[in-house]
C-alpha atoms as one frame of an Amber mdcrd trajectory, in Angstrom:
protein
  68.413 -66.161 -44.453  70.763 -69.366 -43.480  69.375 -70.558 -46.872  70.314
 -68.308 -49.257  74.244 -68.854 -48.975  73.656 -73.260 -49.197  71.473 -72.751
 -52.334  74.046 -70.105 -53.891  76.906 -72.634 -53.167  74.631 -75.647 -54.631
  73.917 -73.733 -58.032  77.567 -72.645 -58.277  79.049 -76.321 -57.438  76.781
 -78.712 -58.945  76.055 -79.437 -62.494  78.422 -78.065 -65.370  76.779 -75.028
 -66.332  77.726 -71.891 -68.138  78.297 -68.919 -66.142  75.459 -67.267 -67.822
  72.730 -69.971 -67.350  74.087 -69.861 -63.367  73.726 -66.136 -63.390  69.944
 -66.404 -64.930  69.269 -69.107 -61.984  70.593 -66.986 -59.196  68.486 -63.990
 -60.451  65.109 -65.893 -60.307  66.235 -66.827 -56.801  65.045 -64.392 -54.140
  68.137 -63.765 -52.326  67.686 -61.798 -48.818  64.105 -61.650 -49.025  62.035
 -63.709 -46.234  61.009 -67.015 -47.165  58.073 -68.771 -46.036  58.494 -72.082
 -47.888  62.024 -72.876 -45.205  60.398 -71.470 -42.343  57.663 -74.082 -43.407
  59.886 -76.652 -43.247  61.670 -75.740 -39.764  58.167 -75.624 -38.362  57.162
 -78.963 -39.523  60.554 -80.356 -38.221  59.934 -78.640 -34.549  56.499 -80.110
 -34.981  57.597 -83.586 -35.276  59.904 -83.370 -32.410  62.991 -82.590 -34.469
  65.910 -80.908 -33.160  69.025 -79.228 -34.964  66.944 -78.082 -38.105  69.739
 -76.901 -39.735  70.405 -80.790 -40.712  67.261 -80.258 -43.173  68.388 -77.066
 -44.570  69.127 -79.240 -48.015  65.184 -79.676 -47.773  64.689 -76.251 -47.050
  66.785 -74.834 -49.999  64.807 -77.668 -52.076  61.259 -76.414 -51.629  62.436
 -73.079 -52.476  64.398 -73.805 -55.431  60.695 -75.594 -56.273  58.743 -72.949
 -55.487  61.162 -70.639 -57.649  60.626 -73.179 -60.549  57.073 -72.596 -60.245
  57.211 -69.284 -60.603  59.264 -69.168 -63.951  56.403 -71.680 -65.106  53.859
 -69.116 -64.220  55.483 -66.546 -66.018  55.635 -68.803 -69.105  52.019 -69.145
 -69.000  50.762 -65.826 -67.970  53.396 -63.227 -69.467  55.220 -65.322 -71.980
  58.261 -62.883 -71.953  61.418 -64.796 -72.887  59.362 -67.975 -72.688  62.150
 -70.456 -73.836  64.641 -68.906 -71.002  62.338 -68.735 -68.557  61.355 -72.252
 -69.016  64.796 -73.749 -69.407  65.988 -72.246 -66.075  62.763 -73.197 -64.366
  63.641 -76.738 -65.222  67.060 -76.403 -63.918  66.148 -75.154 -60.892  63.465
 -78.072 -60.126  66.155 -80.381 -61.160  68.500 -78.721 -58.512  66.004 -78.864
 -56.020  65.787 -82.472 -56.644  69.707 -82.885 -55.857  69.183 -81.057 -52.766
  66.562 -83.399 -51.611  68.931 -86.613 -51.960  71.423 -84.866 -49.316  68.716
 -85.501 -47.053  69.041 -89.084 -47.550  71.346 -89.322 -44.433  69.136 -87.205
 -41.940  65.947 -89.527 -43.022  68.358 -92.452 -41.594  65.927 -94.749 -43.390
  65.472 -95.660 -47.319  61.494 -95.868 -46.514  61.455 -92.470 -44.891  63.966
 -90.942 -47.883  61.427 -92.619 -50.477  58.448 -91.071 -48.868  60.299 -87.662
 -48.878  60.753 -88.069 -52.748  57.409 -89.336 -53.616  56.189 -86.168 -51.718
  58.118 -83.977 -53.784  56.562 -85.378 -56.745  53.350 -85.218 -55.659  53.778
 -81.662 -55.352  54.961 -81.211 -58.646  51.897 -83.016 -60.062  49.872 -81.078
 -58.235  51.700 -77.736 -59.048  51.474 -78.762 -62.493  47.827 -79.856 -62.878
  47.019 -76.229 -61.530  48.520 -74.649 -64.198  46.505 -76.847 -66.741  43.497
 -76.607 -65.006  44.266 -72.301 -65.193  45.115 -72.667 -68.434  42.867 -75.055
 -70.400  39.961 -75.644 -68.019  38.740 -71.824 -67.579  35.487 -71.854 -65.583
  36.088 -74.928 -63.559  34.334 -74.898 -59.988  36.850 -73.622 -57.739  36.495
 -76.757 -55.237  37.697 -79.111 -58.093  40.670 -76.805 -58.565  41.335 -76.526
 -55.260  41.198 -80.077 -54.472  43.292 -80.916 -57.677  45.810 -77.991 -57.214
  48.383 -76.732 -55.013  46.743 -74.532 -52.746  45.420 -76.376 -49.691  48.000
 -79.737 -50.536  51.154 -77.925 -50.955  51.680 -77.398 -47.352  50.638 -80.909
 -46.299  53.572 -81.977 -48.820  55.976 -79.684 -46.840  54.818 -80.924 -43.442
  55.346 -84.358 -44.256  58.797 -84.191 -46.559  59.830 -82.057 -42.818  58.808
 -84.384 -40.322  59.679 -87.303 -41.957  63.448 -86.305 -41.353  63.516 -87.584
 -37.727  63.038 -90.891 -36.766  61.469 -90.149 -33.324  58.028 -88.732 -34.754
  54.853 -89.855 -32.496  53.576 -92.843 -34.177  50.161 -91.160 -34.605  51.907
 -88.694 -36.864  53.993 -91.476 -38.654  50.537 -93.242 -39.262  49.345 -89.927
 -40.615  52.636 -89.740 -43.027  52.356 -93.100 -44.448
């Protein structure tokens, strides 16, 4: 639950948003519930030999906000309830996630690594939304095509890459895999 206070503070202190929008954003976030994605970031950091994983709390928060924004998009596609507001909130959460990742630049200690982290974040977005498109418009598509193009397997790979890139001392073989 270390990520929750960081996310709440970040949403309340960044961008000039109305109280109503901030409240709706915070309502979509799953406070005080176990979160798999930040745990995955922490695991990836430790796997890469990183110590002091709390340095990457912004990345943990960003990944969780991205995931929350995907659930907003999923609600728009599946339920269509209050779709305009959910769509707006989902986009704002995604913007917040991008801002959070920018706080990782000092931890990454390298412009090149930081750029790779951002590229992985945007690749994640691309795959998620390709999955939505396939789900919405390509019904009956071969599942292996869907799995290859969408996020099911690739999501974790991107999280591992982003987290591992935050540390300078990762093993050369791991670094080659990331590049």
